[in-house]
GROMACS .gro file of C-alpha atoms in nm:
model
  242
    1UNK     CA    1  -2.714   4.839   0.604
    2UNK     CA    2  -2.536   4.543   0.514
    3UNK     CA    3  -2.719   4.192   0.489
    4UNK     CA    4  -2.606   3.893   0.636
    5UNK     CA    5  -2.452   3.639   0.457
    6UNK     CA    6  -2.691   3.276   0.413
    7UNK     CA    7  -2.498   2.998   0.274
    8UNK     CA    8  -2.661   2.867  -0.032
    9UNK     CA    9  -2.761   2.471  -0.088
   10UNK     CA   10  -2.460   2.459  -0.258
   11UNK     CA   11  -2.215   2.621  -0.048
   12UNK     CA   12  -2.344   2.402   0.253
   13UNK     CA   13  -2.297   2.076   0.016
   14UNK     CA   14  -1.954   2.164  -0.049
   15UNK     CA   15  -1.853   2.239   0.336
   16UNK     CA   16  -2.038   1.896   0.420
   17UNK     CA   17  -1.841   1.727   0.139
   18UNK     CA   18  -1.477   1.875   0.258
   19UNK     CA   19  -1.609   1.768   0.613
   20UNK     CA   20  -1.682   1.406   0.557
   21UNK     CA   21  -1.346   1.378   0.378
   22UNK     CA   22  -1.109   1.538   0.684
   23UNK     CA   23  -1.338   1.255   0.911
   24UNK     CA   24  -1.289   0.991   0.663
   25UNK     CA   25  -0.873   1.053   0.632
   26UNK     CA   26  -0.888   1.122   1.009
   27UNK     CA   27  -1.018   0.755   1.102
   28UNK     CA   28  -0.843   0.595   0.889
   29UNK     CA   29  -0.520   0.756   1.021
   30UNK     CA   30  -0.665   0.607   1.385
   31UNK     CA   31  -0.713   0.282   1.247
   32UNK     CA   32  -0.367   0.247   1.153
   33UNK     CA   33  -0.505   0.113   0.784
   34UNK     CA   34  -0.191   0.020   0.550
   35UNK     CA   35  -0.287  -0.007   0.164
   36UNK     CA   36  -0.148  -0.351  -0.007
   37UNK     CA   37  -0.041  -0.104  -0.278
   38UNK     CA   38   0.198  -0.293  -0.454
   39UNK     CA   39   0.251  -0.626  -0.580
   40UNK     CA   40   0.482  -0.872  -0.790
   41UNK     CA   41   0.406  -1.192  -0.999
   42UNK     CA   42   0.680  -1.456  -0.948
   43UNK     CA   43   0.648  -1.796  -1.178
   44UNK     CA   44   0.778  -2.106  -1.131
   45UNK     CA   45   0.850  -2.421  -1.380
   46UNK     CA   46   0.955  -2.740  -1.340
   47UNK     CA   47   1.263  -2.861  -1.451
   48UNK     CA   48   1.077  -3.195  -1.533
   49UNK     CA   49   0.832  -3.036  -1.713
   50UNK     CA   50   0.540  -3.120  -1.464
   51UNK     CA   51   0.422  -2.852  -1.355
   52UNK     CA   52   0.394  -2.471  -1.348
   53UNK     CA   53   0.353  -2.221  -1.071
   54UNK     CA   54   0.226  -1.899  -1.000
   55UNK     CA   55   0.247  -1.669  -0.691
   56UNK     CA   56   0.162  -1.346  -0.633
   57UNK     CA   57   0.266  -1.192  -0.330
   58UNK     CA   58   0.101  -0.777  -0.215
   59UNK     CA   59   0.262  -0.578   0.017
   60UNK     CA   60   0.322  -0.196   0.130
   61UNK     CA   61   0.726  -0.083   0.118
   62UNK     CA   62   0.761   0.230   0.313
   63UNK     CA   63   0.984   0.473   0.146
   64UNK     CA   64   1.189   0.554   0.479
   65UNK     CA   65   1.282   0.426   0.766
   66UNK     CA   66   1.485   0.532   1.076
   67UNK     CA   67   1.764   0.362   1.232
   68UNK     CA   68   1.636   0.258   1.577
   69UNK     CA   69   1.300   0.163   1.454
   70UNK     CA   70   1.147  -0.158   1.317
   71UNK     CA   71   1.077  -0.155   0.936
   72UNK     CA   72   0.756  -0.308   0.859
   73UNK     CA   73   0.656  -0.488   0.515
   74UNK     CA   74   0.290  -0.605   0.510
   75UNK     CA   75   0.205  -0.912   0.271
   76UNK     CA   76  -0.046  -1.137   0.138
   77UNK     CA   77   0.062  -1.455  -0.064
   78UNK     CA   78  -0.181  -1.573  -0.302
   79UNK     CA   79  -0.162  -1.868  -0.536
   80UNK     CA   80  -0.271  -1.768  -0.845
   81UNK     CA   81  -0.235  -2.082  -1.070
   82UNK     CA   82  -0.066  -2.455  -1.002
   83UNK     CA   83  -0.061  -2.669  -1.313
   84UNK     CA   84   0.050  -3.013  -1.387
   85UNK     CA   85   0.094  -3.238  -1.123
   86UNK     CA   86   0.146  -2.976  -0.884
   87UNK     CA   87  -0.139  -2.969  -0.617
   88UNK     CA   88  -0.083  -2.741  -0.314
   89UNK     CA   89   0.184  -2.581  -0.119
   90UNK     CA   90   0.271  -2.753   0.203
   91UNK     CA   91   0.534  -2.474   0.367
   92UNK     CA   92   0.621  -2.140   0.250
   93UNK     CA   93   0.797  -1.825   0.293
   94UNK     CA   94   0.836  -1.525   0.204
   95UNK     CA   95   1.132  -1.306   0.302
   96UNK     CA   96   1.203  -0.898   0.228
   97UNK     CA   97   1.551  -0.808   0.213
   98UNK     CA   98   1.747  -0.454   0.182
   99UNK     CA   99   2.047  -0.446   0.027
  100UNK     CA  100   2.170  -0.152   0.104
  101UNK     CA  101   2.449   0.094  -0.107
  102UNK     CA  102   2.689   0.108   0.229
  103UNK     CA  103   2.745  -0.263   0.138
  104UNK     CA  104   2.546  -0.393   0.398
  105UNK     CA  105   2.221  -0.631   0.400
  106UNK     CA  106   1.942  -0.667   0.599
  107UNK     CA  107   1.652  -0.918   0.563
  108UNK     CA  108   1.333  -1.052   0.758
  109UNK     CA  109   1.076  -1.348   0.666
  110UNK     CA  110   0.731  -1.443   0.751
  111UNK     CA  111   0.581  -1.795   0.663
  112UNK     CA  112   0.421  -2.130   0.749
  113UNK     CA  113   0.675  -2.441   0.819
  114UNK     CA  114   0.537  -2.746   0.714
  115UNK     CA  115   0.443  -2.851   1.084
  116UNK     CA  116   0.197  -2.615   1.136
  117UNK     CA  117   0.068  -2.661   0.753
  118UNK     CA  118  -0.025  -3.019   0.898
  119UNK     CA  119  -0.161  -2.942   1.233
  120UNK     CA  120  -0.447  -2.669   1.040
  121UNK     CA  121  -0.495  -2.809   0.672
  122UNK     CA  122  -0.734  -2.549   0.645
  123UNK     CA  123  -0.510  -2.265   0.722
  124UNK     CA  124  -0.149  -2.422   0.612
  125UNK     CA  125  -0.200  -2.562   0.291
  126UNK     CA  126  -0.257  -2.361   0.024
  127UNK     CA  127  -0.431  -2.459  -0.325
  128UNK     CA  128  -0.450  -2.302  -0.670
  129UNK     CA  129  -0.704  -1.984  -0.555
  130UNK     CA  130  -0.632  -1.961  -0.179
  131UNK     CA  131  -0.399  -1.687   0.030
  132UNK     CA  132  -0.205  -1.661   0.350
  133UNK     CA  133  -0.228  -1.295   0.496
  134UNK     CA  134  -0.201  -1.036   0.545
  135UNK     CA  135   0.094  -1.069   0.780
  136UNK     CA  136   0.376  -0.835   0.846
  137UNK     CA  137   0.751  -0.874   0.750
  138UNK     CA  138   0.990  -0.691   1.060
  139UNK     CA  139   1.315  -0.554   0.951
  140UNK     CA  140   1.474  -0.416   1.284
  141UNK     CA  141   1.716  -0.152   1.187
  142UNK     CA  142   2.057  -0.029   1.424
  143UNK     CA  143   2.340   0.101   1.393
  144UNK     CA  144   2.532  -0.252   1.381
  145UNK     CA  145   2.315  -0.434   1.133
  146UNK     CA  146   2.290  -0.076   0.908
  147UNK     CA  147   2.626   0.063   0.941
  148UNK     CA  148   2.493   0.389   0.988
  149UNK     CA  149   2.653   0.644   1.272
  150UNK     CA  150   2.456   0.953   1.352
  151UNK     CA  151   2.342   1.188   1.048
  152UNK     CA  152   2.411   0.900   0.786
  153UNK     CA  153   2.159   0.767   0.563
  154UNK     CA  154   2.166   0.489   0.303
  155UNK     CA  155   1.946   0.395  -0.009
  156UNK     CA  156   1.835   0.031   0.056
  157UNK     CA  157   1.761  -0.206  -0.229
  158UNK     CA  158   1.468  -0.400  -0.170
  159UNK     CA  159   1.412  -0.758  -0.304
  160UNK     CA  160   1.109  -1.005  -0.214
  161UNK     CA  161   1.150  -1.391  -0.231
  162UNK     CA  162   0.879  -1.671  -0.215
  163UNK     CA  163   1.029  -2.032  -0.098
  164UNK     CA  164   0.766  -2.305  -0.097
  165UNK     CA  165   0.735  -2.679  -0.080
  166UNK     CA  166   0.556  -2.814  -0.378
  167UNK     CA  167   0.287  -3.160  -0.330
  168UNK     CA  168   0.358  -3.348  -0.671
  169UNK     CA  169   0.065  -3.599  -0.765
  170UNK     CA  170   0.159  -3.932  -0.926
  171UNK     CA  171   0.367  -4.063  -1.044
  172UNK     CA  172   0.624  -3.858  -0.831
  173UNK     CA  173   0.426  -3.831  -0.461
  174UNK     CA  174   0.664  -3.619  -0.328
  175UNK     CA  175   0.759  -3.229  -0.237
  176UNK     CA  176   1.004  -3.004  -0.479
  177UNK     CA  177   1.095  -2.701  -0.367
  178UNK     CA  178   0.996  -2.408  -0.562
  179UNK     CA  179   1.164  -2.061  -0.521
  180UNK     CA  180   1.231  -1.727  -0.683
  181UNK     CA  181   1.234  -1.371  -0.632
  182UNK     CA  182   1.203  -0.996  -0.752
  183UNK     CA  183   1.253  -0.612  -0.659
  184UNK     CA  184   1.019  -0.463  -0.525
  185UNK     CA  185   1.176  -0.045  -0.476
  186UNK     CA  186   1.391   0.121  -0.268
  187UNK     CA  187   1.363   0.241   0.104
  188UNK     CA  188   1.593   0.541   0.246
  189UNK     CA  189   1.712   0.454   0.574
  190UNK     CA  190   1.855   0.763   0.823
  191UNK     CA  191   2.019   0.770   1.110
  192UNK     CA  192   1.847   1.106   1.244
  193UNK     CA  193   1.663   1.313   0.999
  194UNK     CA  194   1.654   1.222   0.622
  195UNK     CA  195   1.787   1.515   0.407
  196UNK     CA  196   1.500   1.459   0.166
  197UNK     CA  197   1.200   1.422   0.234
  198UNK     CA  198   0.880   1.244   0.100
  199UNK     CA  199   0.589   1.488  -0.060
  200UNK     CA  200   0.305   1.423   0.149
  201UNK     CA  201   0.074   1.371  -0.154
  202UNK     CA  202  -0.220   1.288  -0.008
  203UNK     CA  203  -0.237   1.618   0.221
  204UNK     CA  204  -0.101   1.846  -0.099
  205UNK     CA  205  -0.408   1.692  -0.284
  206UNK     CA  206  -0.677   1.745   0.043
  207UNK     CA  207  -0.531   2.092   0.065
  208UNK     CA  208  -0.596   2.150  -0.306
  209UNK     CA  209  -0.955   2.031  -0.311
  210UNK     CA  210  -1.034   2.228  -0.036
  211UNK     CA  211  -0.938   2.565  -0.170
  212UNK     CA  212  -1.143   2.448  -0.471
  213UNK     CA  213  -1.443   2.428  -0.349
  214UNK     CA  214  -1.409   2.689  -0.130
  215UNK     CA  215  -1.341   2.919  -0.453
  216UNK     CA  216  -1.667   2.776  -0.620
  217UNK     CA  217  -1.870   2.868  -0.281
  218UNK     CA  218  -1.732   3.202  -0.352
  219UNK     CA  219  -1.853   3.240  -0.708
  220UNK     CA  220  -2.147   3.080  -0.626
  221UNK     CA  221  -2.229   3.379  -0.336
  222UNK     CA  222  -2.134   3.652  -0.596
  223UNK     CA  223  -2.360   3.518  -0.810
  224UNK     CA  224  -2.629   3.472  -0.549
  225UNK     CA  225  -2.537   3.848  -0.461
  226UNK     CA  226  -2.562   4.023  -0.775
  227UNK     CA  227  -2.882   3.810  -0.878
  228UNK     CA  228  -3.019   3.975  -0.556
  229UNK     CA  229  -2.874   4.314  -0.625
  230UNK     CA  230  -3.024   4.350  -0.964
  231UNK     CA  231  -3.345   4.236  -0.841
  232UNK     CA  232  -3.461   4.543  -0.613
  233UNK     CA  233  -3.253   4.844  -0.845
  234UNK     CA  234  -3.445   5.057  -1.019
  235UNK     CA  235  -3.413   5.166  -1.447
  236UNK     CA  236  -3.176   5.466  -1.450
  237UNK     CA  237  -3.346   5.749  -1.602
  238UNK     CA  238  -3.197   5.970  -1.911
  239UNK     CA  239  -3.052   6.360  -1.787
  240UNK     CA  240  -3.333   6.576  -1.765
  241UNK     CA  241  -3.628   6.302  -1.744
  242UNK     CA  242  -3.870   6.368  -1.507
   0.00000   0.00000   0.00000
């Protein structure tokens, strides 16, 4: 008669473990979450020689995009480092542009003007160690800003730039304007259904460490089997024995 199969402490560890992991990716699909996954350094000196700046901007840069929809570029501006007689930023902004290989360009900006830096000091200016963010940078795409009829696609360029205004102690008192910029990758933008798509990494690698452990609950039972197995057979006896 065949016995019943009893999952093992280990088998049931590994189904609870590939379990919390589908609920885990599951919420945080719900959630809507959206990784700060890259980021670039941009620096800043003054022509004077009074100062020296450092920004550092993060951000998430979706690898496509459809015509029709609004691409959206997360950020976070921090202020790394102001040296000399610079002392805080008093307006700021950073914009995301596409430049894209049809000839066309395509930009959007997020930032603080300088009147609402001095209606919330706390929130507006920003100091050597302090952030603005996250906040999200829209790029709506159509066919008249893109250039793309239906079926078309285009490999977009894209390029982040910080602007700020600059507080100079004495003996200068004043703002300077500080400004530069850097790529930041490339987005694929389709009008209809790219003809190459992205890997969905995440799910190949989920998929993958599921079958795993589900192989290792297998050895694991055949070893829990044969362990069991050998237990209760008897000593084979010679030809002839008795």
């Amino acid at each position: 008669m065949p016995r019943s199969y009893r999952p093992s402490g280990e088998s049931a560890f590994l189904a609870l473990f590939v379990l919390v992991l589908i609920v885990g990716m599951s919420a945080s699909a719900a959630r809507g979450d959206t990784p700060l996954d890259g980021q670039v350094t941009l620096t800043n000196v003054d022509p004077n020689g009074q100062g020296k700046s450092t920004f550092t901007v993060f951000y998430h840069l979706p690898q496509q995009a459809q015509v029709g929809t609004t691409l959206t570029v997360p950020i976070k501006l921090y202020v790394a480092n102001l040296s000399g007689l610079m002392s805080f930023l008093q307006d700021y902004t950073v914009t995301v542009s596409l430049s894209l290989n049809n000839g066309r360009s395509i930009s959007g900006q997020a930032g603080v003007n300088s009147t609402t830096a001095a209606e919330n000091l706390g929130a507006g200016q920003l100091h050597s160690g302090q952030e603005w963010g996250p906040v999200n940078v829209t790029l709506p795409l159509t066919q008249t800003n893109t250039g793309l009829s239906t079926g078309q696609e285009a490999l977009g360029n894209a390029t982040m730039r910080v602007d700020a205004d600059v507080w100079f102690n004495q003996p200068v008192n004043f703002y300077r304007p500080e400004g530069n910029q850097s790529g930041i990758g490339y987005v694929l933008i389709s009008n209809g259904v790219p003809t190459g798509t992205t890997p969905n990494y995440p799910g190949i690698a989920l998929l993958g460490l599921g079958i795993g452990l589900v192989a290792v609950s297998f050895v694991l039972r055949s070893k829990s089997s044969s362990s069991s197995s050998g237990g209760r057979s008897s000593p084979r006896r010679a030809p002839g024995s008795v």
